[in-house]
Amino acid sequence: MAADKVILYGFRFSSCTWRVRAALTFKGIPFEELKVDILKAQDQLTEKYRAINPAQKIPAAVIDGATIVESMAIIQYLEDTRPGPKLTPESPLEKARVREICEVIVSGIMPLQNIGLKPHFDTEDQYLKFCRHWCERGLQTLEELLKRSAGSYCVGDQLSLADLCLVPQLYNITKRFEMQIDKYTTLSKLNEKLLAEPVFKETHPNNLKK
Ligand SMILES: N[C@@H](CCC(=O)N[C@@H](CS)C(=O)NCC(=O)O)C(=O)O
């Protein structure tokens, strides 16, 4: 294995993994994805994986000999250490806009629909109702934020970390939770446009083998 190749511990249906997979692809960084099955095998809950990520969540990455966990920390490290296109705008206001969208998704939606919550509900219906509620609130927020910030991407006309968070989250919301996003016109149009971009086509879970 080449020393400079990034190892990404992830799962193709994990939105947090997709963020990192897309960042690596966008920046043209060679990587290998090692499957951590969080659904059936629940590999994340093994002691072996806990040694990699104490939180027992994916993704985790080995980069430059260091193990880094948390998708946003991994992407920030790539942004800080690798050449190639940037995922963060220069302007302080645009940077804040990117952070707003990322936070809504990373802190406000994703943890409240995580598969790891499921065993803490009495029934599947209760779990789905809870998740869908917070997804809907998140969608409402994102639609309003995007009306303020979007150009051809989430923020202006440059692909950023916000787009890398948005597309995987919307995939989860529409596929896993079978929710409609058409009424959020800014959001859904942008999502369609982004899904057609090479970086999202190449990293899309449906286009991966395992
Ligand atoms: N804040 C973390 C969230 C990680 C996370 O919750 N990952 C999910 C998959 S997207 C997971 O591992 N779920 C399995 C579990 O919680 O058992 C990140 O951005 O990396």
PDB file of C-alpha atoms and ligand atoms in Angstrom:
ATOM      1  CA  MET A   1       0.000   0.000   0.000  1.00  0.00           C
ATOM      2  CA  ALA A   2       1.477   3.357  -0.991  1.00  0.00           C
ATOM      3  CA  ALA A   3       2.522   5.375   2.065  1.00  0.00           C
ATOM      4  CA  ASP A   4       0.712   8.467   0.827  1.00  0.00           C
ATOM      5  CA  LYS A   5      -2.567   6.702   0.151  1.00  0.00           C
ATOM      6  CA  VAL A   6      -5.344   7.703   2.538  1.00  0.00           C
ATOM      7  CA  ILE A   7      -7.224   4.868   4.223  1.00  0.00           C
ATOM      8  CA  LEU A   8     -10.864   5.688   4.763  1.00  0.00           C
ATOM      9  CA  TYR A   9     -12.891   3.543   7.135  1.00  0.00           C
ATOM     10  CA  GLY A  10     -16.469   3.934   5.996  1.00  0.00           C
ATOM     11  CA  PHE A  11     -19.620   2.503   4.548  1.00  0.00           C
ATOM     12  CA  ARG A  12     -21.178   3.375   1.250  1.00  0.00           C
ATOM     13  CA  PHE A  13     -24.576   4.309   2.722  1.00  0.00           C
ATOM     14  CA  SER A  14     -23.074   6.510   5.423  1.00  0.00           C
ATOM     15  CA  SER A  15     -23.612  10.201   4.703  1.00  0.00           C
ATOM     16  CA  CYS A  16     -20.639  11.186   6.888  1.00  0.00           C
ATOM     17  CA  THR A  17     -18.382   8.857   4.913  1.00  0.00           C
ATOM     18  CA  TRP A  18     -19.702  10.264   1.647  1.00  0.00           C
ATOM     19  CA  ARG A  19     -18.633  13.773   2.722  1.00  0.00           C
ATOM     20  CA  VAL A  20     -15.041  12.595   3.101  1.00  0.00           C
ATOM     21  CA  ARG A  21     -15.113  10.360   0.003  1.00  0.00           C
ATOM     22  CA  ALA A  22     -16.263  13.372  -2.017  1.00  0.00           C
ATOM     23  CA  ALA A  23     -13.571  15.642  -0.524  1.00  0.00           C
ATOM     24  CA  LEU A  24     -10.851  13.111  -1.379  1.00  0.00           C
ATOM     25  CA  THR A  25     -12.208  12.705  -4.899  1.00  0.00           C
ATOM     26  CA  PHE A  26     -12.620  16.441  -5.484  1.00  0.00           C
ATOM     27  CA  LYS A  27      -9.047  17.075  -4.383  1.00  0.00           C
ATOM     28  CA  GLY A  28      -7.709  14.148  -6.408  1.00  0.00           C
ATOM     29  CA  ILE A  29      -6.194  12.414  -3.368  1.00  0.00           C
ATOM     30  CA  PRO A  30      -5.611   8.655  -3.747  1.00  0.00           C
ATOM     31  CA  PHE A  31      -7.504   6.641  -1.152  1.00  0.00           C
ATOM     32  CA  GLU A  32      -8.766   3.214  -0.308  1.00  0.00           C
ATOM     33  CA  GLU A  33     -12.086   2.733   1.459  1.00  0.00           C
ATOM     34  CA  LEU A  34     -12.279  -0.084   3.987  1.00  0.00           C
ATOM     35  CA  LYS A  35     -15.800  -1.236   4.701  1.00  0.00           C
ATOM     36  CA  VAL A  36     -17.175  -0.876   8.203  1.00  0.00           C
ATOM     37  CA  ASP A  37     -20.690  -2.313   7.966  1.00  0.00           C
ATOM     38  CA  ILE A  38     -22.789  -0.243  10.370  1.00  0.00           C
ATOM     39  CA  LEU A  39     -26.049  -1.968   9.418  1.00  0.00           C
ATOM     40  CA  LYS A  40     -25.893  -5.760   9.448  1.00  0.00           C
ATOM     41  CA  ALA A  41     -22.530  -6.736  10.899  1.00  0.00           C
ATOM     42  CA  GLN A  42     -22.324  -3.613  13.115  1.00  0.00           C
ATOM     43  CA  ASP A  43     -18.556  -3.603  12.742  1.00  0.00           C
ATOM     44  CA  GLN A  44     -18.414  -0.184  14.377  1.00  0.00           C
ATOM     45  CA  LEU A  45     -19.303  -1.735  17.734  1.00  0.00           C
ATOM     46  CA  THR A  46     -16.336  -4.133  17.838  1.00  0.00           C
ATOM     47  CA  GLU A  47     -13.361  -3.589  20.143  1.00  0.00           C
ATOM     48  CA  LYS A  48     -11.130  -3.743  17.075  1.00  0.00           C
ATOM     49  CA  TYR A  49     -12.861  -0.734  15.549  1.00  0.00           C
ATOM     50  CA  ARG A  50     -13.037   1.103  18.886  1.00  0.00           C
ATOM     51  CA  ALA A  51      -9.264   1.174  18.817  1.00  0.00           C
ATOM     52  CA  ILE A  52      -9.566   3.160  15.572  1.00  0.00           C
ATOM     53  CA  ASN A  53     -12.440   5.432  16.587  1.00  0.00           C
ATOM     54  CA  PRO A  54     -13.301   5.564  20.299  1.00  0.00           C
ATOM     55  CA  ALA A  55     -16.739   6.939  19.375  1.00  0.00           C
ATOM     56  CA  GLN A  56     -17.424   3.733  17.398  1.00  0.00           C
ATOM     57  CA  LYS A  57     -18.721   5.704  14.452  1.00  0.00           C
ATOM     58  CA  ILE A  58     -17.627   6.161  10.897  1.00  0.00           C
ATOM     59  CA  PRO A  59     -15.771   7.632   9.182  1.00  0.00           C
ATOM     60  CA  ALA A  60     -12.189   7.443  10.395  1.00  0.00           C
ATOM     61  CA  ALA A  61      -9.134   7.935   8.251  1.00  0.00           C
ATOM     62  CA  VAL A  62      -5.456   7.169   8.377  1.00  0.00           C
ATOM     63  CA  ILE A  63      -3.557  10.018   6.775  1.00  0.00           C
ATOM     64  CA  ASP A  64       0.169  10.724   6.976  1.00  0.00           C
ATOM     65  CA  GLY A  65       0.462   8.017   9.632  1.00  0.00           C
ATOM     66  CA  ALA A  66      -2.188   9.577  11.898  1.00  0.00           C
ATOM     67  CA  THR A  67      -5.656   8.258  12.618  1.00  0.00           C
ATOM     68  CA  ILE A  68      -8.203  11.071  12.383  1.00  0.00           C
ATOM     69  CA  VAL A  69     -11.881  10.730  13.285  1.00  0.00           C
ATOM     70  CA  GLU A  70     -14.894  13.004  12.672  1.00  0.00           C
ATOM     71  CA  SER A  71     -15.667  13.763   9.044  1.00  0.00           C
ATOM     72  CA  MET A  72     -15.192  17.527   9.358  1.00  0.00           C
ATOM     73  CA  ALA A  73     -11.825  17.163  11.089  1.00  0.00           C
ATOM     74  CA  ILE A  74     -10.665  14.765   8.385  1.00  0.00           C
ATOM     75  CA  ILE A  75     -11.717  17.134   5.616  1.00  0.00           C
ATOM     76  CA  GLN A  76     -10.124  20.114   7.378  1.00  0.00           C
ATOM     77  CA  TYR A  77      -6.851  18.207   7.642  1.00  0.00           C
ATOM     78  CA  LEU A  78      -6.968  17.468   3.895  1.00  0.00           C
ATOM     79  CA  GLU A  79      -7.780  21.098   3.201  1.00  0.00           C
ATOM     80  CA  ASP A  80      -4.809  22.226   5.306  1.00  0.00           C
ATOM     81  CA  THR A  81      -2.249  19.739   4.032  1.00  0.00           C
ATOM     82  CA  ARG A  82      -3.059  18.963   0.407  1.00  0.00           C
ATOM     83  CA  PRO A  83      -2.797  21.101  -2.703  1.00  0.00           C
ATOM     84  CA  GLY A  84      -5.639  21.203  -5.168  1.00  0.00           C
ATOM     85  CA  PRO A  85      -9.029  22.883  -5.197  1.00  0.00           C
ATOM     86  CA  LYS A  86     -10.244  24.388  -1.941  1.00  0.00           C
ATOM     87  CA  LEU A  87     -13.529  23.599  -0.266  1.00  0.00           C
ATOM     88  CA  THR A  88     -13.653  26.787   1.801  1.00  0.00           C
ATOM     89  CA  PRO A  89     -14.234  30.235   0.328  1.00  0.00           C
ATOM     90  CA  GLU A  90     -11.820  33.089   1.085  1.00  0.00           C
ATOM     91  CA  SER A  91     -14.375  35.722   2.033  1.00  0.00           C
ATOM     92  CA  PRO A  92     -15.262  35.717   5.749  1.00  0.00           C
ATOM     93  CA  LEU A  93     -18.979  36.086   5.032  1.00  0.00           C
ATOM     94  CA  GLU A  94     -19.043  33.238   2.528  1.00  0.00           C
ATOM     95  CA  LYS A  95     -17.009  31.138   4.940  1.00  0.00           C
ATOM     96  CA  ALA A  96     -19.651  31.819   7.603  1.00  0.00           C
ATOM     97  CA  ARG A  97     -22.403  30.872   5.140  1.00  0.00           C
ATOM     98  CA  VAL A  98     -20.670  27.572   4.433  1.00  0.00           C
ATOM     99  CA  ARG A  99     -20.316  26.917   8.154  1.00  0.00           C
ATOM    100  CA  GLU A 100     -24.010  27.723   8.742  1.00  0.00           C
ATOM    101  CA  ILE A 101     -25.119  25.078   6.266  1.00  0.00           C
ATOM    102  CA  CYS A 102     -22.608  22.530   7.500  1.00  0.00           C
ATOM    103  CA  GLU A 103     -23.662  23.008  11.125  1.00  0.00           C
ATOM    104  CA  VAL A 104     -27.355  22.648  10.331  1.00  0.00           C
ATOM    105  CA  ILE A 105     -26.584  19.301   8.710  1.00  0.00           C
ATOM    106  CA  VAL A 106     -23.683  17.970  10.777  1.00  0.00           C
ATOM    107  CA  SER A 107     -25.035  18.984  14.190  1.00  0.00           C
ATOM    108  CA  GLY A 108     -28.728  19.647  13.577  1.00  0.00           C
ATOM    109  CA  ILE A 109     -29.892  16.872  11.277  1.00  0.00           C
ATOM    110  CA  MET A 110     -27.445  13.989  11.016  1.00  0.00           C
ATOM    111  CA  PRO A 111     -27.167  13.039  14.720  1.00  0.00           C
ATOM    112  CA  LEU A 112     -30.969  13.092  15.039  1.00  0.00           C
ATOM    113  CA  GLN A 113     -31.453  10.506  12.300  1.00  0.00           C
ATOM    114  CA  ASN A 114     -28.431   8.340  13.014  1.00  0.00           C
ATOM    115  CA  ILE A 115     -28.959   4.605  12.769  1.00  0.00           C
ATOM    116  CA  GLY A 116     -27.315   4.274  16.201  1.00  0.00           C
ATOM    117  CA  LEU A 117     -30.407   5.861  17.788  1.00  0.00           C
ATOM    118  CA  LYS A 118     -32.726   3.096  16.626  1.00  0.00           C
ATOM    119  CA  PRO A 119     -32.260   0.642  19.527  1.00  0.00           C
ATOM    120  CA  HIS A 120     -33.257   3.447  21.927  1.00  0.00           C
ATOM    121  CA  PHE A 121     -36.826   3.544  20.612  1.00  0.00           C
ATOM    122  CA  ASP A 122     -39.521   0.998  21.478  1.00  0.00           C
ATOM    123  CA  THR A 123     -40.710   0.675  17.898  1.00  0.00           C
ATOM    124  CA  GLU A 124     -39.446   1.319  14.375  1.00  0.00           C
ATOM    125  CA  ASP A 125     -42.375   3.730  13.879  1.00  0.00           C
ATOM    126  CA  GLN A 126     -41.327   5.853  16.827  1.00  0.00           C
ATOM    127  CA  TYR A 127     -37.785   5.996  15.545  1.00  0.00           C
ATOM    128  CA  LEU A 128     -38.894   6.995  12.033  1.00  0.00           C
ATOM    129  CA  LYS A 129     -41.308   9.629  13.334  1.00  0.00           C
ATOM    130  CA  PHE A 130     -38.569  11.189  15.451  1.00  0.00           C
ATOM    131  CA  CYS A 131     -36.030  11.181  12.610  1.00  0.00           C
ATOM    132  CA  ARG A 132     -38.464  12.533  10.047  1.00  0.00           C
ATOM    133  CA  HIS A 133     -39.455  15.370  12.363  1.00  0.00           C
ATOM    134  CA  TRP A 134     -35.867  16.593  12.690  1.00  0.00           C
ATOM    135  CA  CYS A 135     -35.161  16.045   9.013  1.00  0.00           C
ATOM    136  CA  GLU A 136     -38.167  18.196   8.128  1.00  0.00           C
ATOM    137  CA  ARG A 137     -37.058  20.967  10.501  1.00  0.00           C
ATOM    138  CA  GLY A 138     -33.618  20.789   8.956  1.00  0.00           C
ATOM    139  CA  LEU A 139     -34.984  20.967   5.427  1.00  0.00           C
ATOM    140  CA  GLN A 140     -37.042  24.044   6.291  1.00  0.00           C
ATOM    141  CA  THR A 141     -33.946  25.729   7.702  1.00  0.00           C
ATOM    142  CA  LEU A 142     -31.743  24.767   4.782  1.00  0.00           C
ATOM    143  CA  GLU A 143     -34.245  26.047   2.239  1.00  0.00           C
ATOM    144  CA  GLU A 144     -34.262  29.480   3.870  1.00  0.00           C
ATOM    145  CA  LEU A 145     -30.480  29.599   4.248  1.00  0.00           C
ATOM    146  CA  LEU A 146     -29.943  28.540   0.644  1.00  0.00           C
ATOM    147  CA  LYS A 147     -32.287  31.265  -0.602  1.00  0.00           C
ATOM    148  CA  ARG A 148     -29.806  33.709   0.927  1.00  0.00           C
ATOM    149  CA  SER A 149     -26.568  32.081  -0.084  1.00  0.00           C
ATOM    150  CA  ALA A 150     -26.899  29.876  -3.153  1.00  0.00           C
ATOM    151  CA  GLY A 151     -25.612  30.588  -6.623  1.00  0.00           C
ATOM    152  CA  SER A 152     -24.748  27.557  -8.685  1.00  0.00           C
ATOM    153  CA  TYR A 153     -23.609  25.909  -5.430  1.00  0.00           C
ATOM    154  CA  CYS A 154     -24.776  26.139  -1.820  1.00  0.00           C
ATOM    155  CA  VAL A 155     -22.750  29.296  -1.312  1.00  0.00           C
ATOM    156  CA  GLY A 156     -22.149  31.393  -4.397  1.00  0.00           C
ATOM    157  CA  ASP A 157     -20.612  29.781  -7.414  1.00  0.00           C
ATOM    158  CA  GLN A 158     -17.909  27.668  -5.824  1.00  0.00           C
ATOM    159  CA  LEU A 159     -18.298  24.088  -4.672  1.00  0.00           C
ATOM    160  CA  SER A 160     -17.655  23.984  -0.946  1.00  0.00           C
ATOM    161  CA  LEU A 161     -17.889  21.847   2.137  1.00  0.00           C
ATOM    162  CA  ALA A 162     -21.560  22.844   2.338  1.00  0.00           C
ATOM    163  CA  ASP A 163     -22.293  20.970  -0.898  1.00  0.00           C
ATOM    164  CA  LEU A 164     -20.385  17.953   0.400  1.00  0.00           C
ATOM    165  CA  CYS A 165     -22.618  17.899   3.456  1.00  0.00           C
ATOM    166  CA  LEU A 166     -25.849  18.660   1.612  1.00  0.00           C
ATOM    167  CA  VAL A 167     -25.933  15.985  -1.089  1.00  0.00           C
ATOM    168  CA  PRO A 168     -25.321  12.941   1.167  1.00  0.00           C
ATOM    169  CA  GLN A 169     -27.825  14.211   3.732  1.00  0.00           C
ATOM    170  CA  LEU A 170     -30.518  14.689   1.101  1.00  0.00           C
ATOM    171  CA  TYR A 171     -29.811  11.214  -0.228  1.00  0.00           C
ATOM    172  CA  ASN A 172     -30.495   9.807   3.238  1.00  0.00           C
ATOM    173  CA  ILE A 173     -33.603  11.899   3.712  1.00  0.00           C
ATOM    174  CA  THR A 174     -35.136  10.927   0.371  1.00  0.00           C
ATOM    175  CA  LYS A 175     -34.026   7.293   0.179  1.00  0.00           C
ATOM    176  CA  ARG A 176     -33.765   6.012   3.744  1.00  0.00           C
ATOM    177  CA  PHE A 177     -36.586   8.073   5.196  1.00  0.00           C
ATOM    178  CA  GLU A 178     -38.583   8.244   1.944  1.00  0.00           C
ATOM    179  CA  MET A 179     -39.307  11.945   2.391  1.00  0.00           C
ATOM    180  CA  GLN A 180     -40.240  14.360  -0.409  1.00  0.00           C
ATOM    181  CA  ILE A 181     -38.094  17.433  -0.899  1.00  0.00           C
ATOM    182  CA  ASP A 182     -39.811  18.914  -3.998  1.00  0.00           C
ATOM    183  CA  LYS A 183     -41.616  21.618  -2.036  1.00  0.00           C
ATOM    184  CA  TYR A 184     -38.215  23.013  -1.065  1.00  0.00           C
ATOM    185  CA  THR A 185     -37.605  24.391  -4.530  1.00  0.00           C
ATOM    186  CA  THR A 186     -34.191  26.006  -3.995  1.00  0.00           C
ATOM    187  CA  LEU A 187     -32.904  22.953  -2.195  1.00  0.00           C
ATOM    188  CA  SER A 188     -34.261  20.359  -4.607  1.00  0.00           C
ATOM    189  CA  LYS A 189     -33.127  22.174  -7.767  1.00  0.00           C
ATOM    190  CA  LEU A 190     -29.652  22.579  -6.332  1.00  0.00           C
ATOM    191  CA  ASN A 191     -29.555  18.933  -5.308  1.00  0.00           C
ATOM    192  CA  GLU A 192     -30.462  17.795  -8.826  1.00  0.00           C
ATOM    193  CA  LYS A 193     -27.762  19.977 -10.291  1.00  0.00           C
ATOM    194  CA  LEU A 194     -25.167  18.757  -7.805  1.00  0.00           C
ATOM    195  CA  LEU A 195     -26.022  15.088  -8.332  1.00  0.00           C
ATOM    196  CA  ALA A 196     -25.086  15.504 -11.985  1.00  0.00           C
ATOM    197  CA  GLU A 197     -21.584  16.756 -11.105  1.00  0.00           C
ATOM    198  CA  PRO A 198     -18.719  14.265 -11.569  1.00  0.00           C
ATOM    199  CA  VAL A 199     -17.658  14.433  -7.907  1.00  0.00           C
ATOM    200  CA  PHE A 200     -21.068  13.271  -6.703  1.00  0.00           C
ATOM    201  CA  LYS A 201     -21.615  10.770  -9.511  1.00  0.00           C
ATOM    202  CA  GLU A 202     -18.271   9.138  -8.827  1.00  0.00           C
ATOM    203  CA  THR A 203     -18.779   8.940  -5.074  1.00  0.00           C
ATOM    204  CA  HIS A 204     -22.503   8.147  -5.050  1.00  0.00           C
ATOM    205  CA  PRO A 205     -23.320   5.047  -2.935  1.00  0.00           C
ATOM    206  CA  ASN A 206     -25.342   3.541  -5.799  1.00  0.00           C
ATOM    207  CA  ASN A 207     -22.259   3.693  -8.019  1.00  0.00           C
ATOM    208  CA  LEU A 208     -19.954   1.948  -5.564  1.00  0.00           C
ATOM    209  CA  LYS A 209     -19.409  -1.787  -5.640  1.00  0.00           C
ATOM    210  CA  LYS A 210     -19.422  -2.532  -1.913  1.00  0.00           C
TER     211      LYS A 210
HETATM  212  N1  LIG B   1     -19.980  13.702  13.772  1.00  0.00           N
HETATM  213  C1  LIG B   1     -19.577  12.437  13.215  1.00  0.00           C
HETATM  214  C2  LIG B   1     -20.779  11.538  13.069  1.00  0.00           C
HETATM  215  C3  LIG B   1     -20.399  10.111  12.764  1.00  0.00           C
HETATM  216  C4  LIG B   1     -21.615   9.220  12.669  1.00  0.00           C
HETATM  217  O1  LIG B   1     -22.582   9.324  13.453  1.00  0.00           O
HETATM  218  N2  LIG B   1     -21.571   8.309  11.715  1.00  0.00           N
HETATM  219  C5  LIG B   1     -22.660   7.371  11.512  1.00  0.00           C
HETATM  220  C6  LIG B   1     -22.759   7.009  10.034  1.00  0.00           C
HETATM  221  S1  LIG B   1     -23.079   8.422   9.020  1.00  0.00           S
HETATM  222  C7  LIG B   1     -22.391   6.109  12.278  1.00  0.00           C
HETATM  223  O2  LIG B   1     -21.268   5.667  12.397  1.00  0.00           O
HETATM  224  N3  LIG B   1     -23.467   5.481  12.796  1.00  0.00           N
HETATM  225  C8  LIG B   1     -23.401   4.198  13.441  1.00  0.00           C
HETATM  226  C9  LIG B   1     -23.636   4.264  14.910  1.00  0.00           C
HETATM  227  O3  LIG B   1     -23.842   5.347  15.477  1.00  0.00           O
HETATM  228  O4  LIG B   1     -23.620   3.172  15.523  1.00  0.00           O
HETATM  229  C10 LIG B   1     -18.869  12.686  11.869  1.00  0.00           C
HETATM  230  O5  LIG B   1     -19.193  13.677  11.218  1.00  0.00           O
HETATM  231  O6  LIG B   1     -17.971  11.911  11.504  1.00  0.00           O
END
